[in-house]
Each structure stands twice: as C-alpha cells, then as structure tokens.
Amino acid sequence: MQVDALALQVDALTLQVDALTLQVDTLTLQVDTFALQVDVLAFLPNSGDKLQTII
C-alpha cells in the first residue's frame, strides 16, 4: 500500500509539472502573438482601416 501511495504522489507531481509547463507554453504563445501584433502595426503605421480589414 505504501508503494501505491508513493506512486500516486509521483503521478500527481508529474501532472502538476505538466500543468505548469502548459501554462508556460501558453504565456510564451501570448508573448509571441503580442510581438507579431506589434510587428504588424510597425509595418502598417498609417493604415488602421486596412489592419481592421485584415483581422
């Protein structure tokens, strides 16, 4: 029983690490998306109407 409990604790810890990794990946994607938006705005400084049409 003690071995089973330890295995369950390890599984729970692994799931927590996986969840944290997913959170970091999501944050990285959000930063990348923001950087892309800034790049698009930099390329289209005077064309807000065109930007809305693209989106």
Coordinates of C-alpha atoms in Angstrom, one line a residue:
M1 CA 0.0 0.0 0.0
Q2 CA 2.8 2.4 0.8
V3 CA 4.3 1.8 -2.6
D4 CA 1.0 2.5 -4.3
A5 CA 0.6 5.7 -2.3
L6 CA 4.1 6.8 -3.3
A7 CA 3.3 6.1 -7.0
L8 CA 0.1 8.1 -6.8
Q9 CA 2.1 11.0 -5.2
V10 CA 4.6 10.9 -8.1
D11 CA 1.8 10.8 -10.6
A12 CA 0.2 13.8 -9.0
L13 CA 3.5 15.7 -9.0
T14 CA 4.0 14.8 -12.7
L15 CA 0.6 16.2 -13.5
Q16 CA 1.4 19.4 -11.7
V17 CA 4.6 19.8 -13.6
D18 CA 2.8 19.1 -16.9
A19 CA 0.2 21.8 -16.0
L20 CA 2.9 24.3 -15.2
T21 CA 4.6 23.5 -18.5
L22 CA 1.4 24.1 -20.3
Q23 CA 0.9 27.5 -18.5
V24 CA 4.5 28.5 -19.5
D25 CA 3.8 27.4 -23.1
T26 CA 0.6 29.4 -23.2
L27 CA 2.3 32.5 -21.8
T28 CA 5.1 32.1 -24.4
L29 CA 2.4 31.9 -27.2
Q30 CA 0.7 35.1 -25.8
V31 CA 4.0 36.9 -25.9
D32 CA 4.7 35.7 -29.4
T33 CA 1.3 36.8 -30.5
F34 CA 1.8 40.2 -28.9
A35 CA 5.1 40.6 -30.7
L36 CA 3.5 39.7 -34.0
Q37 CA 0.8 42.3 -33.5
V38 CA 3.5 44.9 -32.7
D39 CA 5.3 43.9 -35.9
V40 CA 2.2 44.2 -38.0
L41 CA 1.4 47.6 -36.5
A42 CA 5.0 48.7 -37.3
F43 CA 4.6 47.7 -40.9
L44 CA 1.3 49.5 -41.2
P45 CA 1.8 52.8 -39.4
N46 CA -0.9 54.8 -41.3
S47 CA -3.4 52.1 -42.3
G48 CA -5.6 51.3 -39.4
D49 CA -8.6 50.7 -41.7
K50 CA -6.6 48.1 -43.7
L51 CA -5.5 46.5 -40.4
Q52 CA -9.1 46.0 -39.3
T53 CA -9.9 44.5 -42.7
I54 CA -7.1 42.0 -42.4
I55 CA -8.3 41.0 -38.9

